PDB file of C-alpha atoms in Angstrom:
ATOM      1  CA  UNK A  67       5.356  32.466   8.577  1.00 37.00           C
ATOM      2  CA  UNK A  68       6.883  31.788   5.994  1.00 38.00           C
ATOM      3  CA  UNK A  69      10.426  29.869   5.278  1.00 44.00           C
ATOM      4  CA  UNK A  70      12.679  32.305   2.952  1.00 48.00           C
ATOM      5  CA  UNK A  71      13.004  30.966  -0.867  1.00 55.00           C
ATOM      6  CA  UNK A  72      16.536  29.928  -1.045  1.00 56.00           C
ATOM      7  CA  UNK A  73      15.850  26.875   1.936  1.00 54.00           C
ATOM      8  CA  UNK A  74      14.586  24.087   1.172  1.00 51.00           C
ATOM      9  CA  UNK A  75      11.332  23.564   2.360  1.00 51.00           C
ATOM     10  CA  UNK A  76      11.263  21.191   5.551  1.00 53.00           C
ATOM     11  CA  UNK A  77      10.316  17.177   5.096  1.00 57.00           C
ATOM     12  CA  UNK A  78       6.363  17.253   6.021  1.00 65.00           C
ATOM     13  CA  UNK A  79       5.655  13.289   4.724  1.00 64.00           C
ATOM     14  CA  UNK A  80       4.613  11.360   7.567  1.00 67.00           C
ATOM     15  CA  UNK A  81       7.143   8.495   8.446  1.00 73.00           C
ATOM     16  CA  UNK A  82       7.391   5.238   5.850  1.00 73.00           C
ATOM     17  CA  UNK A  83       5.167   2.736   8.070  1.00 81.00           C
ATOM     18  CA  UNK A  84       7.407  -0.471   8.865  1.00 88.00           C
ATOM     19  CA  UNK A  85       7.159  -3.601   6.374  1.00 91.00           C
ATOM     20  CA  UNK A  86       5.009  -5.595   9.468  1.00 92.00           C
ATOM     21  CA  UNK A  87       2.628  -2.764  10.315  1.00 89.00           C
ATOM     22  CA  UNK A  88       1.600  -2.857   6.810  1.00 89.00           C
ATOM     23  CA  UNK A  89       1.033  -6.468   6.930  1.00 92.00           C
ATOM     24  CA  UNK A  90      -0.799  -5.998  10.128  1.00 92.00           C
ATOM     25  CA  UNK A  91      -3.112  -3.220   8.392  1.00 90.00           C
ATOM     26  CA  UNK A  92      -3.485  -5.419   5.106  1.00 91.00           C
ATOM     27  CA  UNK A  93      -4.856  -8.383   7.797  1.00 92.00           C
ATOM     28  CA  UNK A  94      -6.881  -5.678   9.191  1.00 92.00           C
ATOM     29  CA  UNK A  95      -8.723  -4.366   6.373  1.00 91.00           C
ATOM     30  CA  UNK A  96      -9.109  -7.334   4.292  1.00 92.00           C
ATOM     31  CA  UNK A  97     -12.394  -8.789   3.614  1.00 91.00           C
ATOM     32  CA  UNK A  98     -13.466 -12.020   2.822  1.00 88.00           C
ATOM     33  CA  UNK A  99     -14.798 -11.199  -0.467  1.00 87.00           C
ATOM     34  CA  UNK A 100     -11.301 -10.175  -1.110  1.00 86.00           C
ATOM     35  CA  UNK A 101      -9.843 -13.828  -1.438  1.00 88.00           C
ATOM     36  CA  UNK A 102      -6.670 -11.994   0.413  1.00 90.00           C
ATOM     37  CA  UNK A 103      -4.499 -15.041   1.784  1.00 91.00           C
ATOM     38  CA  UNK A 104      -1.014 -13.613   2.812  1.00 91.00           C
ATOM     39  CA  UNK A 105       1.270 -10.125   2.230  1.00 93.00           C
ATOM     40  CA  UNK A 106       5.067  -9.564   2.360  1.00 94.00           C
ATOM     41  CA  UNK A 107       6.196  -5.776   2.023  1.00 92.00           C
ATOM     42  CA  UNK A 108       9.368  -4.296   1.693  1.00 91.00           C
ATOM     43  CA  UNK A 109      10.037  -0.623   2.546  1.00 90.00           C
ATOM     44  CA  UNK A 110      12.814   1.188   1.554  1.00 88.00           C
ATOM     45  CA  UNK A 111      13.543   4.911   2.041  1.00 81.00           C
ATOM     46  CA  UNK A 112       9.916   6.378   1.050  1.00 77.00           C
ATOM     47  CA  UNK A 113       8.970   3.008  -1.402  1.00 84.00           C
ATOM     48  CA  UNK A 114       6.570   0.409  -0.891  1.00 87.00           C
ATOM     49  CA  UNK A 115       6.289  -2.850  -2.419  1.00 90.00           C
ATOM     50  CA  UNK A 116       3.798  -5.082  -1.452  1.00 91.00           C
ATOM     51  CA  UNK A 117       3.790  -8.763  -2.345  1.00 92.00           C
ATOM     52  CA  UNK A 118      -0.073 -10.042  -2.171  1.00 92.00           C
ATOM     53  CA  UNK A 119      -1.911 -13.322  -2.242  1.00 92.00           C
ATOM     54  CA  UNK A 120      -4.848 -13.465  -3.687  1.00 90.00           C
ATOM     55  CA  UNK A 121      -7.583 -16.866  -4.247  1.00 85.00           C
ATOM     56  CA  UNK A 122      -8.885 -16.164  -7.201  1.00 78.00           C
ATOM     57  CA  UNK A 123     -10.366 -18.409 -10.065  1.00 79.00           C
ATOM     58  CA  UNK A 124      -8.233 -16.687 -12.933  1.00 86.00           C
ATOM     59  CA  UNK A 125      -5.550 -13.515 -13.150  1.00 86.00           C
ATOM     60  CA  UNK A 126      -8.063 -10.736 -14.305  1.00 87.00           C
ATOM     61  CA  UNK A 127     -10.017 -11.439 -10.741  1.00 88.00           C
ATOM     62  CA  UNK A 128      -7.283 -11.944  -8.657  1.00 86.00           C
ATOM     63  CA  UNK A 129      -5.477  -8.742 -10.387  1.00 87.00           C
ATOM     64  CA  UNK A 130      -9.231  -6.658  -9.092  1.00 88.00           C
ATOM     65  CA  UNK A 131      -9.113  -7.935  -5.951  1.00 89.00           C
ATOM     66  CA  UNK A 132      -5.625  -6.939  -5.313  1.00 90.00           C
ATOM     67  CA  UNK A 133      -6.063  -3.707  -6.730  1.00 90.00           C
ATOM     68  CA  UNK A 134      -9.016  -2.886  -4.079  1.00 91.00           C
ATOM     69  CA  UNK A 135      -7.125  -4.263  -1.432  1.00 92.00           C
ATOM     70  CA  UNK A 136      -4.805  -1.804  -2.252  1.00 91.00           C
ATOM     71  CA  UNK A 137      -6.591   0.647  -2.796  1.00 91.00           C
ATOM     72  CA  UNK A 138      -8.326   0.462   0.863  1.00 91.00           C
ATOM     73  CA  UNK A 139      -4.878   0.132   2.443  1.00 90.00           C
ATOM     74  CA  UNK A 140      -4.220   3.738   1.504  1.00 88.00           C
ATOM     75  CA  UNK A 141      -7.190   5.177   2.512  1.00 88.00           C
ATOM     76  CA  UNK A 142      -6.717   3.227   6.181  1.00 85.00           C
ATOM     77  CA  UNK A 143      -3.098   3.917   6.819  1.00 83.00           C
ATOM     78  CA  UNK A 144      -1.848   7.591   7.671  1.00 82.00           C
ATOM     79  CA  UNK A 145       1.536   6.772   7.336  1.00 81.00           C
ATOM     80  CA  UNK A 146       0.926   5.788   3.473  1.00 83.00           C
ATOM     81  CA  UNK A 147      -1.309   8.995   2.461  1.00 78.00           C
ATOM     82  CA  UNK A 148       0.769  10.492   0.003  1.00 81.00           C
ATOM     83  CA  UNK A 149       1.561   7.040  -1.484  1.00 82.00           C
ATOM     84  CA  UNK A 150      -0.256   6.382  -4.773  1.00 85.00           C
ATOM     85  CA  UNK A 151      -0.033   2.784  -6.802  1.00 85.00           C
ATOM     86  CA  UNK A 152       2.649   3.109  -9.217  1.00 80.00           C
ATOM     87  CA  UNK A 153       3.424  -0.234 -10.497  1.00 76.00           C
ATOM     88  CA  UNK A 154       1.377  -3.444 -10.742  1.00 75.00           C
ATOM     89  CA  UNK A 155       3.316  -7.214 -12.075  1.00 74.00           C
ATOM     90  CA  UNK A 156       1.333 -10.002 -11.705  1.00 69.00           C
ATOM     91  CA  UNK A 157       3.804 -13.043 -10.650  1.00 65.00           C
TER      92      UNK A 157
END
């Protein structure tokens, strides 16, 4: 069935995962070839930020690794599965 076209559809996106489970996942699915040290997130409404460290011996390798790390947390986290990387600084 099928909701009529003049109501807005209803909210289907899974809940926005809290700032420690993501930590907790990040722990999880790091690997030592990652050089992943510590996290902090921050989750607001349906945004993500993530603040990563990363060992690395300069900014281009520590920028890949994070960017994997990353990349893995989506694919292990249901609650992040229609999040997509939007915005990378390097600090």
């Amino acid at each position: 069935m099928r909701a009529p076209d003049d109501e807005p559809a209803p909210d289907t996106d899974p809940p926005a995962p809290s700032a420690a489970a993501l930590v907790e996942t990040l722990h999880r699915v790091a690997r030592p070839q990652d050089r992943f040290e510590s996290a902090r997130a921050l989750v607001v409404d349906r945004s993500v930020r993530l603040a990563l460290y990363i060992r690395g011996p300069d900014e281009i390798e520590a920028v890949g690794h994070a960017l994997l790390l990353c990349r893995r947390l989506l694919g292990h986290s249901p609650e992040l599965s229609r999040h997509r990387i939007a915005d990378f600084r390097l600090l």
